[in-house]
Amino acid sequence: NNINIGVASPVVATPKKTKNLIGISKEDLTKQLTELGDFQSYRIDQIWSWIYNKGQKNIDNFSNLSNVQKSLLKEYYHIDYGTLDSDQLSKDGTRKILVGFSGDQVETVFIPEARRGTLCVSSQVGCTFGCKFCFTGTQRLVRNLNVSEILGQFMMARSLMNDFGHTTEKRLISNVVFMGMGEPLMNYRAASAALRIMTDPNGLSLSKSRITVSTSGVVPLIERLGKEFPGIGLAISLHASNNKTRSEIVPINQQWPIEELIKTCIEFSKLNTNKITIDKPEKIKEFASIIANAGLKVTIRQSRGQDILAACGQLKTESVKVKKT
Ligand code: SF4
């Protein structure tokens, strides 16, 4: 007789996929934790404070939660800012970091100034718009960043600079601009979700007046941005004052020409007390003197970090060397 000897295969537990706590809206987190049970609503504020205010990445250190609550949180969630893939410092103090998310990378730039420090965040990996002055535009759109990844850049920078737990006046990163890789209004869902957490007093607690969203002119979403975030800054990459030249430099102008852009900017300005910035590097001094001679206040924004390719329009990740088709 044959004798069959069975060998029991070892039971391998499949690890449970946990969610990144960074980027989950307060409403969603409240709903999810209520379903898990044993989380009163004030606990959500406590959890947000640990994450966004104190920069605590270890759930075990959320000391005002019970052990049961910490265990539950660890079972279903983790905290992830992405990976720091490179960190470069310019001679003018500008710092460019490369942050990795699931195999993709984006650049985030910190620009220190006398009275403020601005973090320039990316909203997409690559970009479809192909503006002629922009290095990112030579890299095809790989994908939109999700809300965790937009916020992850901020968290990574705040962590690197030991900037958690400070009051507004003491923060190194006091301002944010959505002016890095990608067109933020083409990723409106994630960008607006990130803005909500950035401006929540229990979240990153940034005043709307300290945030600027830069667009090449996605007209249908400018007014919506103004309505949903009254007080937020808007920057327009104008680059030319007539449609013929602008369509050559900023191709999206063919879809939404200058007249429509100006009309929506006027609507935006009615909703907002904050200023609209116009980026127009061509003949900038000449243009500035015309405005100044008309008796208006004008400042010329300096481009920073050019030696490490961190200036406006210079961002492009080396990891994705795909030419735009
Ligand atoms: Fe895209 Fe902005 Fe560059 Fe234009 S300027 S190609 S919209 S990243």
CSV table of C-alpha atoms and ligand atoms in Angstrom, one decimal:
chain,number,residue,atom,x,y,z
A,1,ASN,CA,0.0,0.0,0.0
A,2,ASN,CA,1.0,3.5,-0.7
A,3,ILE,CA,1.4,5.6,2.3
A,4,ASN,CA,0.5,9.3,1.8
A,5,ILE,CA,2.1,11.6,4.2
A,6,GLY,CA,0.4,15.0,4.2
A,7,VAL,CA,2.5,18.0,5.0
A,8,ALA,CA,0.4,20.8,6.3
A,9,SER,CA,1.3,24.1,4.6
A,10,PRO,CA,2.0,26.9,7.0
A,11,VAL,CA,-0.8,29.3,7.6
A,12,VAL,CA,0.5,32.7,6.5
A,13,ALA,CA,-1.6,35.6,7.6
A,14,THR,CA,-2.1,38.2,4.9
A,15,PRO,CA,-1.2,41.6,6.4
A,16,LYS,CA,-4.2,43.9,6.6
A,17,LYS,CA,-4.0,46.9,4.3
A,18,THR,CA,-4.0,49.9,6.5
A,19,LYS,CA,-5.0,53.4,5.4
A,20,ASN,CA,-2.8,56.5,5.6
A,21,LEU,CA,-4.2,58.8,8.3
A,22,ILE,CA,-2.6,61.8,6.4
A,23,GLY,CA,-5.3,63.2,4.1
A,24,ILE,CA,-8.4,61.6,5.5
A,25,SER,CA,-11.0,64.3,6.0
A,26,LYS,CA,-12.4,64.9,9.4
A,27,GLU,CA,-15.9,63.8,8.3
A,28,ASP,CA,-14.6,60.5,6.9
A,29,LEU,CA,-12.4,59.8,9.9
A,30,THR,CA,-15.2,60.5,12.2
A,31,LYS,CA,-17.5,58.1,10.3
A,32,GLN,CA,-14.8,55.4,10.1
A,33,LEU,CA,-13.8,55.6,13.8
A,34,THR,CA,-17.5,55.7,14.9
A,35,GLU,CA,-18.0,52.4,13.0
A,36,LEU,CA,-15.0,51.0,14.8
A,37,GLY,CA,-16.6,52.1,18.1
A,38,ASP,CA,-15.2,53.6,21.3
A,39,PHE,CA,-14.1,56.9,19.7
A,40,GLN,CA,-16.0,60.0,20.8
A,41,SER,CA,-16.0,62.9,18.4
A,42,TYR,CA,-13.4,64.9,20.5
A,43,ARG,CA,-11.0,62.1,19.9
A,44,ILE,CA,-10.8,63.0,16.2
A,45,ASP,CA,-9.5,66.5,17.2
A,46,GLN,CA,-6.9,64.8,19.5
A,47,ILE,CA,-5.8,62.5,16.7
A,48,TRP,CA,-5.5,65.4,14.2
A,49,SER,CA,-3.5,67.4,16.8
A,50,TRP,CA,-1.0,64.5,17.1
A,51,ILE,CA,-0.7,64.1,13.4
A,52,TYR,CA,-0.8,67.7,12.0
A,53,ASN,CA,0.2,69.9,14.9
A,54,LYS,CA,2.8,67.7,16.7
A,55,GLY,CA,4.0,65.7,13.7
A,56,GLN,CA,3.8,62.5,15.7
A,57,LYS,CA,4.2,59.5,13.4
A,58,ASN,CA,4.0,56.7,16.0
A,59,ILE,CA,0.5,56.0,17.1
A,60,ASP,CA,1.8,54.4,20.3
A,61,ASN,CA,2.8,57.9,21.4
A,62,PHE,CA,-0.7,59.3,21.1
A,63,SER,CA,-0.6,59.5,24.9
A,64,ASN,CA,-4.2,60.8,25.5
A,65,LEU,CA,-5.7,57.8,23.9
A,66,SER,CA,-6.4,54.5,25.7
A,67,ASN,CA,-4.4,51.4,24.8
A,68,VAL,CA,-7.5,49.9,23.2
A,69,GLN,CA,-7.9,53.0,21.0
A,70,LYS,CA,-4.3,53.0,20.0
A,71,SER,CA,-4.5,49.3,19.1
A,72,LEU,CA,-7.6,49.8,17.0
A,73,LEU,CA,-6.0,52.8,15.2
A,74,LYS,CA,-2.8,50.7,14.5
A,75,GLU,CA,-4.9,47.9,13.2
A,76,TYR,CA,-6.5,50.0,10.5
A,77,TYR,CA,-4.2,53.0,9.9
A,78,HIS,CA,-0.7,54.1,9.5
A,79,ILE,CA,1.0,57.5,9.0
A,80,ASP,CA,3.1,58.0,5.9
A,81,TYR,CA,4.7,61.2,4.5
A,82,GLY,CA,6.3,59.5,1.5
A,83,THR,CA,10.1,58.8,1.2
A,84,LEU,CA,12.8,61.5,1.2
A,85,ASP,CA,14.6,60.6,-2.1
A,86,SER,CA,16.9,63.6,-2.2
A,87,ASP,CA,17.5,66.9,-0.4
A,88,GLN,CA,19.4,69.8,-2.0
A,89,LEU,CA,20.3,73.2,-0.7
A,90,SER,CA,20.9,76.2,-3.0
A,91,LYS,CA,23.5,78.8,-2.3
A,92,ASP,CA,20.6,81.3,-1.8
A,93,GLY,CA,19.1,79.1,1.0
A,94,THR,CA,16.4,77.6,-1.2
A,95,ARG,CA,15.9,73.9,-0.4
A,96,LYS,CA,14.6,71.4,-2.9
A,97,ILE,CA,13.5,67.9,-1.7
A,98,LEU,CA,12.4,65.0,-3.9
A,99,VAL,CA,9.6,63.0,-2.3
A,100,GLY,CA,8.7,59.5,-3.4
A,101,PHE,CA,5.2,58.1,-3.5
A,102,SER,CA,4.5,54.5,-4.7
A,103,GLY,CA,7.3,54.6,-7.2
A,104,ASP,CA,6.7,58.1,-8.4
A,105,GLN,CA,8.5,61.3,-7.3
A,106,VAL,CA,7.7,64.9,-7.1
A,107,GLU,CA,9.7,68.0,-6.1
A,108,THR,CA,8.9,70.3,-3.3
A,109,VAL,CA,10.8,73.6,-2.7
A,110,PHE,CA,11.3,75.7,0.4
A,111,ILE,CA,12.0,79.4,-0.2
A,112,PRO,CA,13.2,81.3,2.9
A,113,GLU,CA,12.7,85.0,3.0
A,114,ALA,CA,13.2,87.7,5.6
A,115,ARG,CA,9.6,87.6,7.0
A,116,ARG,CA,8.3,84.3,5.7
A,117,GLY,CA,9.1,80.9,4.5
A,118,THR,CA,7.2,79.5,1.5
A,119,LEU,CA,6.8,75.9,0.6
A,120,CYS,CA,6.0,75.3,-3.0
A,121,VAL,CA,4.1,72.0,-3.4
A,122,SER,CA,3.5,69.8,-6.5
A,123,SER,CA,0.0,68.6,-7.4
A,124,GLN,CA,0.7,66.2,-10.3
A,125,VAL,CA,3.5,63.9,-11.4
A,126,GLY,CA,4.3,65.6,-14.7
A,127,CYS,CA,1.8,67.8,-16.6
A,128,THR,CA,-0.2,67.7,-19.8
A,129,PHE,CA,-0.2,71.4,-20.4
A,130,GLY,CA,3.2,71.9,-22.1
A,131,CYS,CA,3.8,75.5,-21.3
A,132,LYS,CA,6.9,76.6,-23.3
A,133,PHE,CA,8.8,78.1,-20.4
A,134,CYS,CA,8.3,75.1,-18.1
A,135,PHE,CA,10.5,72.1,-17.6
A,136,THR,CA,7.7,70.1,-16.0
A,137,GLY,CA,5.7,70.6,-19.2
A,138,THR,CA,8.3,68.4,-21.1
A,139,GLN,CA,7.4,65.5,-18.9
A,140,ARG,CA,4.1,63.9,-19.8
A,141,LEU,CA,1.4,63.6,-17.1
A,142,VAL,CA,2.0,60.4,-15.2
A,143,ARG,CA,-0.8,60.8,-12.7
A,144,ASN,CA,-2.6,63.1,-10.3
A,145,LEU,CA,-1.3,63.2,-6.7
A,146,ASN,CA,-3.8,62.2,-4.1
A,147,VAL,CA,-4.6,64.2,-1.1
A,148,SER,CA,-2.2,62.3,1.2
A,149,GLU,CA,0.6,62.9,-1.3
A,150,ILE,CA,0.0,66.6,-1.6
A,151,LEU,CA,-0.1,66.9,2.2
A,152,GLY,CA,2.8,64.4,2.6
A,153,GLN,CA,5.1,66.9,0.9
A,154,PHE,CA,4.2,69.5,3.5
A,155,MET,CA,4.5,67.1,6.4
A,156,MET,CA,7.9,65.9,5.1
A,157,ALA,CA,9.2,69.5,4.9
A,158,ARG,CA,7.8,70.4,8.3
A,159,SER,CA,9.4,67.3,9.8
A,160,LEU,CA,12.8,67.9,8.1
A,161,MET,CA,12.9,71.5,9.4
A,162,ASN,CA,11.6,70.6,13.0
A,163,ASP,CA,8.8,72.9,12.3
A,164,PHE,CA,6.0,71.1,14.2
A,165,GLY,CA,4.2,72.5,17.2
A,166,HIS,CA,5.1,76.2,16.5
A,167,THR,CA,2.8,79.1,16.5
A,168,THR,CA,2.3,80.9,13.2
A,169,GLU,CA,4.8,83.6,14.1
A,170,LYS,CA,7.5,81.1,14.9
A,171,ARG,CA,7.0,78.7,11.9
A,172,LEU,CA,9.7,78.4,9.4
A,173,ILE,CA,7.2,77.3,6.8
A,174,SER,CA,4.6,80.0,7.1
A,175,ASN,CA,3.2,80.1,3.6
A,176,VAL,CA,2.3,77.6,0.9
A,177,VAL,CA,2.1,77.9,-2.9
A,178,PHE,CA,0.6,75.3,-5.3
A,179,MET,CA,3.2,76.2,-7.9
A,180,GLY,CA,5.3,73.1,-8.1
A,181,MET,CA,4.9,70.3,-10.7
A,182,GLY,CA,1.5,70.1,-12.3
A,183,GLU,CA,-1.6,72.2,-12.7
A,184,PRO,CA,-3.5,72.1,-9.4
A,185,LEU,CA,-6.9,73.0,-10.8
A,186,MET,CA,-6.7,69.9,-13.1
A,187,ASN,CA,-6.5,67.9,-9.9
A,188,TYR,CA,-9.1,69.9,-8.1
A,189,ARG,CA,-10.6,67.1,-6.0
A,190,ALA,CA,-7.3,66.3,-4.3
A,191,ALA,CA,-6.0,69.9,-4.2
A,192,SER,CA,-9.2,71.2,-2.6
A,193,ALA,CA,-9.3,68.3,0.0
A,194,ALA,CA,-5.7,69.2,0.8
A,195,LEU,CA,-6.6,72.9,1.2
A,196,ARG,CA,-9.4,71.9,3.6
A,197,ILE,CA,-6.9,70.1,5.9
A,198,MET,CA,-4.3,72.9,5.5
A,199,THR,CA,-6.7,75.6,6.6
A,200,ASP,CA,-8.5,73.6,9.4
A,201,PRO,CA,-7.4,75.0,12.8
A,202,ASN,CA,-7.0,71.4,14.0
A,203,GLY,CA,-5.2,70.5,10.8
A,204,LEU,CA,-2.2,72.3,9.5
A,205,SER,CA,-3.8,75.5,10.7
A,206,LEU,CA,-2.6,77.8,7.9
A,207,SER,CA,-4.6,81.0,7.3
A,208,LYS,CA,-6.0,81.2,3.7
A,209,SER,CA,-4.2,84.4,3.2
A,210,ARG,CA,-0.9,82.4,3.5
A,211,ILE,CA,-1.9,80.0,0.7
A,212,THR,CA,-1.7,80.7,-3.1
A,213,VAL,CA,-2.9,78.5,-5.8
A,214,SER,CA,-1.2,79.1,-9.2
A,215,THR,CA,-2.9,78.3,-12.4
A,216,SER,CA,-2.1,78.5,-16.1
A,217,GLY,CA,-5.7,79.6,-16.5
A,218,VAL,CA,-8.2,76.7,-16.0
A,219,VAL,CA,-11.1,79.2,-16.2
A,220,PRO,CA,-14.1,77.0,-15.1
A,221,LEU,CA,-12.4,76.2,-11.7
A,222,ILE,CA,-11.1,79.6,-10.7
A,223,GLU,CA,-14.5,80.9,-9.6
A,224,ARG,CA,-15.2,77.6,-7.8
A,225,LEU,CA,-11.9,77.9,-5.9
A,226,GLY,CA,-12.8,81.5,-4.9
A,227,LYS,CA,-16.2,80.4,-3.6
A,228,GLU,CA,-15.0,77.4,-1.7
A,229,PHE,CA,-11.9,79.1,-0.2
A,230,PRO,CA,-12.7,82.8,0.2
A,231,GLY,CA,-9.5,84.7,1.1
A,232,ILE,CA,-7.1,82.3,-0.7
A,233,GLY,CA,-4.5,83.8,-3.0
A,234,LEU,CA,-4.5,83.2,-6.8
A,235,ALA,CA,-1.6,83.4,-9.1
A,236,ILE,CA,-2.0,83.4,-12.9
A,237,SER,CA,0.8,82.4,-15.2
A,238,LEU,CA,-0.1,85.0,-17.8
A,239,HIS,CA,3.2,85.4,-19.7
A,240,ALA,CA,1.8,87.5,-22.5
A,241,SER,CA,-0.9,90.1,-22.9
A,242,ASN,CA,-2.3,89.1,-26.3
A,243,ASN,CA,-3.9,85.8,-27.3
A,244,LYS,CA,-1.6,85.1,-30.2
A,245,THR,CA,1.6,85.2,-28.1
A,246,ARG,CA,0.0,83.6,-25.1
A,247,SER,CA,-1.4,80.7,-27.0
A,248,GLU,CA,2.1,80.0,-28.2
A,249,ILE,CA,3.6,80.1,-24.7
A,250,VAL,CA,0.7,78.8,-22.6
A,251,PRO,CA,-1.2,76.4,-25.0
A,252,ILE,CA,-4.2,76.2,-22.7
A,253,ASN,CA,-5.0,79.8,-23.8
A,254,GLN,CA,-6.4,78.3,-27.0
A,255,GLN,CA,-9.2,76.8,-24.9
A,256,TRP,CA,-9.6,79.6,-22.4
A,257,PRO,CA,-8.4,82.9,-23.9
A,258,ILE,CA,-7.3,86.0,-22.0
A,259,GLU,CA,-10.7,87.7,-22.1
A,260,GLU,CA,-12.4,84.7,-20.3
A,261,LEU,CA,-9.5,84.5,-17.9
A,262,ILE,CA,-9.8,88.2,-17.0
A,263,LYS,CA,-13.5,87.9,-16.6
A,264,THR,CA,-13.2,85.0,-14.2
A,265,CYS,CA,-10.4,86.8,-12.3
A,266,ILE,CA,-12.7,89.7,-11.8
A,267,GLU,CA,-15.4,87.3,-10.4
A,268,PHE,CA,-12.7,85.7,-8.2
A,269,SER,CA,-11.6,89.1,-6.9
A,270,LYS,CA,-15.2,90.0,-5.8
A,271,LEU,CA,-15.1,86.8,-3.6
A,272,ASN,CA,-11.7,87.4,-2.2
A,273,THR,CA,-9.9,90.0,-0.3
A,274,ASN,CA,-6.6,88.5,-1.1
A,275,LYS,CA,-4.5,89.6,-4.1
A,276,ILE,CA,-4.2,88.0,-7.5
A,277,THR,CA,-0.6,87.7,-8.7
A,278,ILE,CA,0.2,87.9,-12.4
A,279,ASP,CA,3.4,86.0,-13.5
A,280,LYS,CA,4.8,87.9,-16.6
A,281,PRO,CA,8.5,87.4,-16.8
A,282,GLU,CA,8.8,88.9,-20.4
A,283,LYS,CA,9.8,92.5,-20.3
A,284,ILE,CA,9.1,92.5,-16.6
A,285,LYS,CA,10.9,95.7,-15.6
A,286,GLU,CA,9.3,97.6,-18.4
A,287,PHE,CA,5.9,96.4,-17.4
A,288,ALA,CA,6.6,97.2,-13.7
A,289,SER,CA,7.6,100.7,-14.6
A,290,ILE,CA,4.4,101.3,-16.6
A,291,ILE,CA,2.4,100.2,-13.6
A,292,ALA,CA,4.5,102.3,-11.2
A,293,ASN,CA,4.2,105.4,-13.4
A,294,ALA,CA,0.5,105.0,-13.2
A,295,GLY,CA,0.8,105.4,-9.5
A,296,LEU,CA,0.2,101.8,-8.5
A,297,LYS,CA,2.3,99.7,-6.1
A,298,VAL,CA,4.3,97.0,-7.9
A,299,THR,CA,6.8,94.4,-6.6
A,300,ILE,CA,8.9,92.1,-8.8
A,301,ARG,CA,9.1,88.6,-7.4
A,302,GLN,CA,12.6,87.2,-7.5
A,303,SER,CA,13.2,83.7,-8.9
A,304,ARG,CA,15.0,81.6,-6.4
A,305,GLY,CA,17.1,78.4,-6.3
A,306,GLN,CA,18.1,78.4,-9.9
A,307,ASP,CA,21.5,76.6,-9.2
A,308,ILE,CA,19.6,73.5,-8.0
A,309,LEU,CA,16.8,73.7,-10.7
A,310,ALA,CA,14.3,74.7,-8.0
A,311,ALA,CA,13.1,78.0,-9.6
A,312,CYS,CA,9.6,78.4,-11.2
A,313,GLY,CA,9.3,76.3,-14.3
A,314,GLN,CA,12.5,74.3,-13.6
A,315,LEU,CA,11.0,71.3,-11.7
A,316,LYS,CA,11.2,68.0,-13.4
A,317,THR,CA,11.9,64.7,-11.7
A,318,GLU,CA,15.0,62.9,-13.0
A,319,SER,CA,13.3,59.6,-12.3
A,320,VAL,CA,10.7,60.1,-15.1
A,321,LYS,CA,12.7,60.8,-18.2
A,322,VAL,CA,9.8,60.5,-20.5
A,323,LYS,CA,9.6,63.0,-23.3
A,324,LYS,CA,6.2,64.6,-23.9
A,325,THR,CA,4.5,63.2,-27.0
B,1,SF4,FE1,2.0,72.4,-16.4
B,1,SF4,FE2,2.2,74.5,-14.8
B,1,SF4,FE3,4.3,73.8,-16.2
B,1,SF4,FE4,2.2,74.8,-17.5
B,1,SF4,S1,3.6,75.9,-16.0
B,1,SF4,S2,3.4,72.9,-18.1
B,1,SF4,S3,0.6,74.0,-16.2
B,1,SF4,S4,3.4,72.6,-14.6
